[in-house]
Coordinates of C-alpha atoms in Angstrom, one line a residue:
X27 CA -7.7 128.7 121.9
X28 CA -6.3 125.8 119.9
X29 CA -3.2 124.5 121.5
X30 CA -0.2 123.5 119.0
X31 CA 0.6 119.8 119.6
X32 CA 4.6 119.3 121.0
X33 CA 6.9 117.0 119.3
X34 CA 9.3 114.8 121.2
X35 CA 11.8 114.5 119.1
X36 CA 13.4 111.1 120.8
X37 CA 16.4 111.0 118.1
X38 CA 18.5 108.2 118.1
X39 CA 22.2 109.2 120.4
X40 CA 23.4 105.5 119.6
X41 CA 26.6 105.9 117.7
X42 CA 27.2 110.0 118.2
X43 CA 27.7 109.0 122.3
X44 CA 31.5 109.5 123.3
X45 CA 31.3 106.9 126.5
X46 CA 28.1 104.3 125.4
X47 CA 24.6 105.4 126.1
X48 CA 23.2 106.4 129.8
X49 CA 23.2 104.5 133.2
X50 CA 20.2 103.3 135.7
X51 CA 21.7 106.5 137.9
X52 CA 21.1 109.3 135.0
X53 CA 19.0 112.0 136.0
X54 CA 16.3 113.1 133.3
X55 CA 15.2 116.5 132.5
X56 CA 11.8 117.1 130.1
X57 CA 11.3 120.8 129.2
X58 CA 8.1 121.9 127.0
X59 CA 7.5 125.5 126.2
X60 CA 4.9 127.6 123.6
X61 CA 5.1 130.9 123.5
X62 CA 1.8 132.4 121.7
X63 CA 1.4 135.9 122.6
X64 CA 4.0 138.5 121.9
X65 CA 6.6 139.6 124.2
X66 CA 8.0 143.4 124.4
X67 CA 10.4 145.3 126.1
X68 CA 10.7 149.2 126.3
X69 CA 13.0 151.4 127.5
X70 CA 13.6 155.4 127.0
X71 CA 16.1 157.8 129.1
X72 CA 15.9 161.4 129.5
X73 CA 19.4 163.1 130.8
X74 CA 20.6 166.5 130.6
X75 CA 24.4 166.4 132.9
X76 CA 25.4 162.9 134.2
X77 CA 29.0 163.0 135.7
X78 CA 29.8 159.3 135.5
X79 CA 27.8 157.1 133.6
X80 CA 24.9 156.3 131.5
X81 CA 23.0 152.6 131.2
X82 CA 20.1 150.8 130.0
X83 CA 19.4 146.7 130.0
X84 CA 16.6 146.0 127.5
X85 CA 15.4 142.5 126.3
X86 CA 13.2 140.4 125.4
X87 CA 13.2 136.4 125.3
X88 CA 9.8 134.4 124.3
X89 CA 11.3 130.7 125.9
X90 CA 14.1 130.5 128.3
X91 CA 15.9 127.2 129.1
X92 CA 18.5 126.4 131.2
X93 CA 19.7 122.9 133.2
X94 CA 22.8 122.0 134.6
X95 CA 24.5 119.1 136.0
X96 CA 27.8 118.6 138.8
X97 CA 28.6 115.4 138.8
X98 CA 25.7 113.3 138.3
X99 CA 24.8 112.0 134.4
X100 CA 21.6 114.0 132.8
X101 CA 19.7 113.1 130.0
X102 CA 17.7 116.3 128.5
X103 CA 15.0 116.9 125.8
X104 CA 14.0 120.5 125.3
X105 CA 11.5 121.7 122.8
X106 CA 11.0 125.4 122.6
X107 CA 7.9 126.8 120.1
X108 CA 8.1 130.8 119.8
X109 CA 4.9 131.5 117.9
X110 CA 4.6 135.3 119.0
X111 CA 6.8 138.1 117.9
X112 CA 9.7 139.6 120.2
X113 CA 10.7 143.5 120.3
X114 CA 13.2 145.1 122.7
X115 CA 13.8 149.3 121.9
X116 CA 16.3 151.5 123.8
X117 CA 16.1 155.3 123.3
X118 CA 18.6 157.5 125.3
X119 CA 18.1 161.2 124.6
X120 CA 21.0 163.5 126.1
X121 CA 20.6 167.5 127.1
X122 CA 24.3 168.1 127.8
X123 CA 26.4 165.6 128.5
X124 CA 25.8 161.4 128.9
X125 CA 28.8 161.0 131.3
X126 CA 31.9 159.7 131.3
X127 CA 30.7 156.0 130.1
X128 CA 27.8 155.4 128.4
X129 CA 26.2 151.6 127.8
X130 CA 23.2 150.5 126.5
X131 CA 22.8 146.6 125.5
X132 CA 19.4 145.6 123.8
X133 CA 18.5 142.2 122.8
X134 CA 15.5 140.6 121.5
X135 CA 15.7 136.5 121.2
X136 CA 13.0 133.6 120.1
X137 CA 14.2 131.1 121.7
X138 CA 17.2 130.5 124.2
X139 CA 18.4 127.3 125.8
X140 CA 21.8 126.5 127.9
X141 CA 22.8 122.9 129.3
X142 CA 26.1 122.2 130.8
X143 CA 27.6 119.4 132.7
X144 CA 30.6 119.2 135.3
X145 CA 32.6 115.9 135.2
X146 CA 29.9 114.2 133.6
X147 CA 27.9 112.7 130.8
X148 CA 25.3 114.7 129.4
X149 CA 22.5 113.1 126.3
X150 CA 19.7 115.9 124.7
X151 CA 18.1 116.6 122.1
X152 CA 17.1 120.3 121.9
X153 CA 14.4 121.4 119.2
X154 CA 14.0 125.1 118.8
X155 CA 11.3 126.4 116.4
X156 CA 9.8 130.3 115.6
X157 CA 7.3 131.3 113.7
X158 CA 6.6 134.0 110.6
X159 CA 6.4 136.9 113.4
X160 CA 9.3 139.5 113.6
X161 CA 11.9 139.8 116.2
X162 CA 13.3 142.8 116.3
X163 CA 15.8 144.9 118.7
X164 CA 15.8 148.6 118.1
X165 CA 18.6 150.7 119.9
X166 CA 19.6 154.6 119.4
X167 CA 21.0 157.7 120.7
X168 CA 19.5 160.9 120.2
X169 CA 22.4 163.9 121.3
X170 CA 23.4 166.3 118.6
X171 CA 24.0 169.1 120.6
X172 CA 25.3 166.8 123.4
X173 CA 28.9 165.5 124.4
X174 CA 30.1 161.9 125.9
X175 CA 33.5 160.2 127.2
X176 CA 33.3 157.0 126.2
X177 CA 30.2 155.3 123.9
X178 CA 29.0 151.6 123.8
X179 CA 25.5 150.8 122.3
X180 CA 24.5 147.1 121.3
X181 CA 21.7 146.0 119.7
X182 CA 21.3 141.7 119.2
X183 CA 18.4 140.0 117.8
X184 CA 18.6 136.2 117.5
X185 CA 15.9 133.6 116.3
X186 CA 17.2 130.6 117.8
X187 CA 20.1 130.1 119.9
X188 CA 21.5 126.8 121.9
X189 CA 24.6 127.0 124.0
X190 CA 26.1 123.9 125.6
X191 CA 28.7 123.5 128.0
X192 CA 31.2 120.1 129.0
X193 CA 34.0 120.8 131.6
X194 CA 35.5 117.2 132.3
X195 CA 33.6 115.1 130.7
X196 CA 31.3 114.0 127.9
X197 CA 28.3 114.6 125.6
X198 CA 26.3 113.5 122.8
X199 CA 23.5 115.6 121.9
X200 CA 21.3 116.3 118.5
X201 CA 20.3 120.2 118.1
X202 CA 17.5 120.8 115.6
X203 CA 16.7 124.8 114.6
X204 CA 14.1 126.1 112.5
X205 CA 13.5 129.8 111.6
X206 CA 10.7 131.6 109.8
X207 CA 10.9 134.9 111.6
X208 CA 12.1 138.3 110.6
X209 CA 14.9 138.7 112.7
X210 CA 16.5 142.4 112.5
X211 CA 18.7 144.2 115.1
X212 CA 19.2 148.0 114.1
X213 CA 20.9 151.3 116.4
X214 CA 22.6 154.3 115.8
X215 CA 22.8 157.6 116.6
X216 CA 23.6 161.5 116.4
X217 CA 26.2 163.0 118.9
X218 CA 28.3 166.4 118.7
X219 CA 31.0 165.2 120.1
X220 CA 32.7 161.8 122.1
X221 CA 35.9 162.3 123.8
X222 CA 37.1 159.0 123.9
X223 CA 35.7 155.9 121.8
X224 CA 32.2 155.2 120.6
X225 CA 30.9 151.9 119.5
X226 CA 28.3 150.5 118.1
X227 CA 27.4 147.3 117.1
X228 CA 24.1 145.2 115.3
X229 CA 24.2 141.7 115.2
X230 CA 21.9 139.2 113.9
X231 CA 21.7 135.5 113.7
X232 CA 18.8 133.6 112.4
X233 CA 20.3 130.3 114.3
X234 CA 23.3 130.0 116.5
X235 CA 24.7 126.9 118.2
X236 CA 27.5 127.1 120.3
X237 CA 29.8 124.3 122.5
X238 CA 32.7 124.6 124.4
X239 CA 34.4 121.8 126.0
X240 CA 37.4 122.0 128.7
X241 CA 40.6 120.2 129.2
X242 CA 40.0 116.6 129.2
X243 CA 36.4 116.5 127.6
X244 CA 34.8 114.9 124.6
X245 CA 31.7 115.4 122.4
X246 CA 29.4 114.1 119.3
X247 CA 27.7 117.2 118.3
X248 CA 24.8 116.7 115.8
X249 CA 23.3 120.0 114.4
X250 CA 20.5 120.8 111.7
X251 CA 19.6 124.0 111.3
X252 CA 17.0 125.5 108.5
X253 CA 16.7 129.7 108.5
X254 CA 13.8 130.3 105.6
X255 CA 12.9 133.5 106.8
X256 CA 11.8 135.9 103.9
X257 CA 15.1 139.2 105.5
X258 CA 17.1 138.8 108.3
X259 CA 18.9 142.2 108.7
X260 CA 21.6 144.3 110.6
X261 CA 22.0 147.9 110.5
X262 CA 23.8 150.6 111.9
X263 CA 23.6 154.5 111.2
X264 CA 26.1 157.2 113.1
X265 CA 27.0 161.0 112.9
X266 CA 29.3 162.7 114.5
X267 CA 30.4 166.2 114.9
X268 CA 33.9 164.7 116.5
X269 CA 35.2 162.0 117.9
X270 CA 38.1 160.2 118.8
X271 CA 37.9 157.0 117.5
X272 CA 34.2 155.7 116.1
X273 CA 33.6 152.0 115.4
X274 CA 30.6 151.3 113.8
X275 CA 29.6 147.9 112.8
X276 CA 26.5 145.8 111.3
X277 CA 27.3 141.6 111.3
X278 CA 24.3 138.9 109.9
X279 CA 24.3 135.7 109.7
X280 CA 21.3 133.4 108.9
X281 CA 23.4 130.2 110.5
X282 CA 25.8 130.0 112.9
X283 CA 27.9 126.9 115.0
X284 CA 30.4 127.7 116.9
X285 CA 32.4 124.4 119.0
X286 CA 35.4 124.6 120.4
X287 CA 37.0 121.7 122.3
X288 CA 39.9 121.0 124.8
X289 CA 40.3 117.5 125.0
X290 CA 40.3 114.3 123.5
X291 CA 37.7 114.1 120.4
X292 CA 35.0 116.5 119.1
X293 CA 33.0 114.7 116.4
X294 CA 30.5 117.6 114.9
X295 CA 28.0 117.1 112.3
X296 CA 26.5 120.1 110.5
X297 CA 23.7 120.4 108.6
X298 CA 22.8 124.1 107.6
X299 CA 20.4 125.8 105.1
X300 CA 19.4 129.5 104.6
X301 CA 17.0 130.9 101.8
X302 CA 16.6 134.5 103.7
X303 CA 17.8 137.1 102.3
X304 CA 20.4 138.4 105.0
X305 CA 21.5 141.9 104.6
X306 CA 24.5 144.0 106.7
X307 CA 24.3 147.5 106.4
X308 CA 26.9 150.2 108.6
X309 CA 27.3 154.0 107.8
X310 CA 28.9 156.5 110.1
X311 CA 29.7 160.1 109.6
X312 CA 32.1 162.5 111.3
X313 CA 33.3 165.8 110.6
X314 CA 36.4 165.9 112.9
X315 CA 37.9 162.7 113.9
X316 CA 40.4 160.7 114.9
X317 CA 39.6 157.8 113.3
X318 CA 36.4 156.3 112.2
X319 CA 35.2 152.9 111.1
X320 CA 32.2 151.5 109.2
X321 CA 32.2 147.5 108.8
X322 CA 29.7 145.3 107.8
X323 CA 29.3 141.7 107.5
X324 CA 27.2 139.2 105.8
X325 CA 27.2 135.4 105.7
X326 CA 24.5 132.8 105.0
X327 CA 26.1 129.8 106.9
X328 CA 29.1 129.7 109.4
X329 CA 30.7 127.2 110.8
X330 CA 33.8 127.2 113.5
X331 CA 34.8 124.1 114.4
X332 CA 38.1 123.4 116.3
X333 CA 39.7 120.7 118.9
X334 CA 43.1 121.5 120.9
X335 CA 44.8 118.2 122.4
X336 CA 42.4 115.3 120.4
X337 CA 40.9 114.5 117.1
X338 CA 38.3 116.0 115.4
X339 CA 35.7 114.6 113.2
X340 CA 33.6 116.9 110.9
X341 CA 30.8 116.3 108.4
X342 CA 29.4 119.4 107.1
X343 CA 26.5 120.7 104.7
X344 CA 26.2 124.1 104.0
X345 CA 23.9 125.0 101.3
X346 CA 22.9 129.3 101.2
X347 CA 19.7 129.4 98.4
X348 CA 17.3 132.2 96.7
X349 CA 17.8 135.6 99.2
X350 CA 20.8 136.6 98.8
X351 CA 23.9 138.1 100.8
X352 CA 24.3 142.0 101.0
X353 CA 27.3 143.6 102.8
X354 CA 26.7 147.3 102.3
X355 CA 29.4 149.8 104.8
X356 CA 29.9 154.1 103.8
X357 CA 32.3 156.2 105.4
X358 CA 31.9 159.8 105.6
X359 CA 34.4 162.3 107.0
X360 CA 35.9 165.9 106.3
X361 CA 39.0 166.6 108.5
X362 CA 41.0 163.8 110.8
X363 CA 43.3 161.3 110.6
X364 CA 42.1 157.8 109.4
X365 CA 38.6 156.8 107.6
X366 CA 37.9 153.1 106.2
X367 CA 34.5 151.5 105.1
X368 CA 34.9 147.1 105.4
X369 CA 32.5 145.3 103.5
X370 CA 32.3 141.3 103.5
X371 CA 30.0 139.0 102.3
X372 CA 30.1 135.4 102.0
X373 CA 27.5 132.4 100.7
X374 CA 29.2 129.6 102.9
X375 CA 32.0 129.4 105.4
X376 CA 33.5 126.6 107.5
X377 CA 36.6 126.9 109.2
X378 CA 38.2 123.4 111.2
X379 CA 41.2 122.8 113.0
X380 CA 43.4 120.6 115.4
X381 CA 46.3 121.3 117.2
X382 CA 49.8 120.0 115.5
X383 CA 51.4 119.8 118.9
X384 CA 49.3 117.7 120.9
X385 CA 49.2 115.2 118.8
X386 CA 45.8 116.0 117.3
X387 CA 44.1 115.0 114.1
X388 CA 42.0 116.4 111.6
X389 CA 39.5 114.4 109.3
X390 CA 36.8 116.6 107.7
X391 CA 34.2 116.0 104.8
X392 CA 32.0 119.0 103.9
X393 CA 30.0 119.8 100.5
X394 CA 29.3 124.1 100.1
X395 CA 26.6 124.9 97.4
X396 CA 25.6 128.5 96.9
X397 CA 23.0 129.6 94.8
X398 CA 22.5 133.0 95.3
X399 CA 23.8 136.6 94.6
X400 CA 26.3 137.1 96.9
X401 CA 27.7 141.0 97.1
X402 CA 29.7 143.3 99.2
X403 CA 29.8 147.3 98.8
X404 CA 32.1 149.7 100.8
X405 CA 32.6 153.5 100.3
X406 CA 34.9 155.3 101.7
X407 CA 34.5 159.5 101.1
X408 CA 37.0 162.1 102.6
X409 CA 35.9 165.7 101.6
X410 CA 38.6 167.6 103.8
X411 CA 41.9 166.7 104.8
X412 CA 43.1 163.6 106.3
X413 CA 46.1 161.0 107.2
X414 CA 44.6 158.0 105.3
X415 CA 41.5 156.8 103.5
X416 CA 40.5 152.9 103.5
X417 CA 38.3 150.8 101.4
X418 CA 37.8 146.7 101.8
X419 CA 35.2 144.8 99.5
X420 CA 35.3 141.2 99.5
X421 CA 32.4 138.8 98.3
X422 CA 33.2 135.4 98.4
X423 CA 30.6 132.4 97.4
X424 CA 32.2 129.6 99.3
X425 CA 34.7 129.2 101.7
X426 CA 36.5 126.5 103.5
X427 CA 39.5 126.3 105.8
X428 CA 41.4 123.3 107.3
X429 CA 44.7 123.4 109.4
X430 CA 46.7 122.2 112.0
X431 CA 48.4 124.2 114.0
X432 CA 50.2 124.7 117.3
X433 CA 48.4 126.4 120.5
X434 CA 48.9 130.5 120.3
X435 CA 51.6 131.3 122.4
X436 CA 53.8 128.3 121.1

């Protein structure tokens, strides 16, 4: 079999280093992976009476990552290759009664990497790539005859996703994410009735980066991240006979950073691009209820970017092209108190901030370009009697927020 030759992506860290470059006593880490098969997970529970609770792990990970430092200075370069599709499924089918808590959590990922340092100075650059094969995680409950207490049921499916971590000290590292595969997370479920509260949740993320730095840290974050998958999709689907309170909730995105730091100066440069079409789709049902919930969410590229006690420096790109953005949520109920459907989708987000109080400051430069159809549909039907009935639509094509602002509880 023909092997697929790794890239080393060197990258220049010059000039994005907090603290100058790295010393004679930095430890190195070198981490090539290829996954070419596919990897699957599956999982299926039979119960008829269970007093206390229900549970099922599922998932399912082509590369896995993860370094560390206390102490000492590391240098890392990580390049992941998922060339195999990933699947993770979860069936629970319930006789009688699931228990008094019921969780299930299913997750299917391409590739996953974690680096984190302790009162030092980490370097890397982390390259993350996946092929045109799907990964999928599949979650659902089969119980219409059947009763529960309370009800949690997950289902995550994620392309790419690098997490980093500074606690005392410093970083300057370069992620670079590319996604061709169908990523999809979907779940639902029949029951006849849930006594307390029932959740359930899809999420989806073509690319995800996320940092988060503690008190007295600082970081030059460099990101590029390319999602040209042909659908990325969430979806959700619930009926209930009764229930309490029902939550049911579909969220995509086809990029995602996330950095968050506590100390003295996050600089973060963003570069993001998504043609997939990314699609959120929630629908629940109920005949009795006390309330009940559809939401779904839809965003092309997302960006969260925030430093509390320091500066912050961000230069962002977010361009969302050719698939489009679907938010699509339905409510159904006949007699209870409070129904709503929440639909939201967006082309572009970025949202920066600093706080006011420790004498932080903010200095951003972004450009947003959308070019596709960007649309959000909620329904919201009540056919019996009921305290309230709640709609939300909101499609927006770019977004941007700035503040500065003092710490919560201030």
């Amino acid at each position: 079999m023909a092997k697929r030759g790794l890239i080393l992506l060197a990258g220049t860290l010059a000039g994005i280093l907090p603290c100058g470059t790295a010393t004679s006593q930095t430890s190195t880490v070198l981490n090539n992976q290829v996954q070419l098969g596919d990897v699957f997970a599956d999982q299926t529970l039979n119960v008829v009476t269970v007093d206390q609770q229900t549970s099922a792990t599922t998932g399912a990970t082509a590369n896995s990552f993860e370094a560390a430092s206390n102490g000492s200075n590391v240098d890392m370069r990580s390049n992941q290759y998922a060339n195999g599709g990933v699947a993770s499924n979860t069936l629970l089918n319930v006789g009688a009664y699931s228990g008094a808590a019921t969780n299930l959590s299913t997750g299917s990922t391409g590739n996953s990497g974690h680096a984190e340092v302790t009162g030092a100075t980490l370097t890397g650059v982390y390259s993350q790539f996946t092929s045109a094969q799907p990964i999928s995680s599949v979650s659902h409950i089969e119980a219409p005859d059947a009763e529960g207490g309370d009800v949690t049921a997950s289902s995550q499916a994620q392309g790419n996703t690098q997490s980093l971590a500074v606690n005392y000290g410093t970083a300057g590292v370069r992620v670079n994410q590319s996604n061709e595969a169908q990523v999809t997370s979907d779940g639902g479920g029949v029951y006849g009735v849930v006594w307390g509260t029932a959740k359930y949740d899809a999420a989806t993320v073509g690319n995800n980066v996320s940092y988060a730095g503690a008190s007295g840290s600082g970081a030059a974050i460099a990101t590029s991240q390319n999602n040209t998958a042909v659908l990325g999709q969430a979806t959700q689907f619930t009926a209930f006979g009764q229930v309490q309170d029902g939550q049911t909730t579909a969220t995509i995105a086809g990029n995602n950073v996330s950095a968050v730091n506590n100390g003295f100066v996050l600089n973060a440069n963003v570069q993001q691009y998504n043609s997939a079409y990314q699609r959120a789709q929630a629908e629940t049902s109920a005949y009795n209820f006390g309330a009940v919930a559809a939401t779904a969410s839809g965003v092309g590229n997302t960006a969260l970017l925030g430093d509390i006690g320091g500066e912050i420096i961000i230069d962002a790109s977010q361009i969302n092209d050719v698939g489009g953005i679907d938010a699509v949520a339905s409510t159904t109920g006949q007699d209870g108190y409070d129904g709503q459907a929440t639909a939201v989708a967006t082309g572009n987000a970025i949202t920066g901030y600093a706080c006011a109080d420790c004498n932080g400051r903010l200095t951003a430069n972004s450009s947003q370009v959308n070019g596709a159809d960007v649309g959000a549909t909620a329904t919201t039907t009540m056919n019996g009697s009921v305290r309230s009935a709640t709609g939300i639509a909101t499609a927006v094509g770019n977004t941007a927020t700035y503040y500065l602002s003092k710490p919560s509880g201030q």
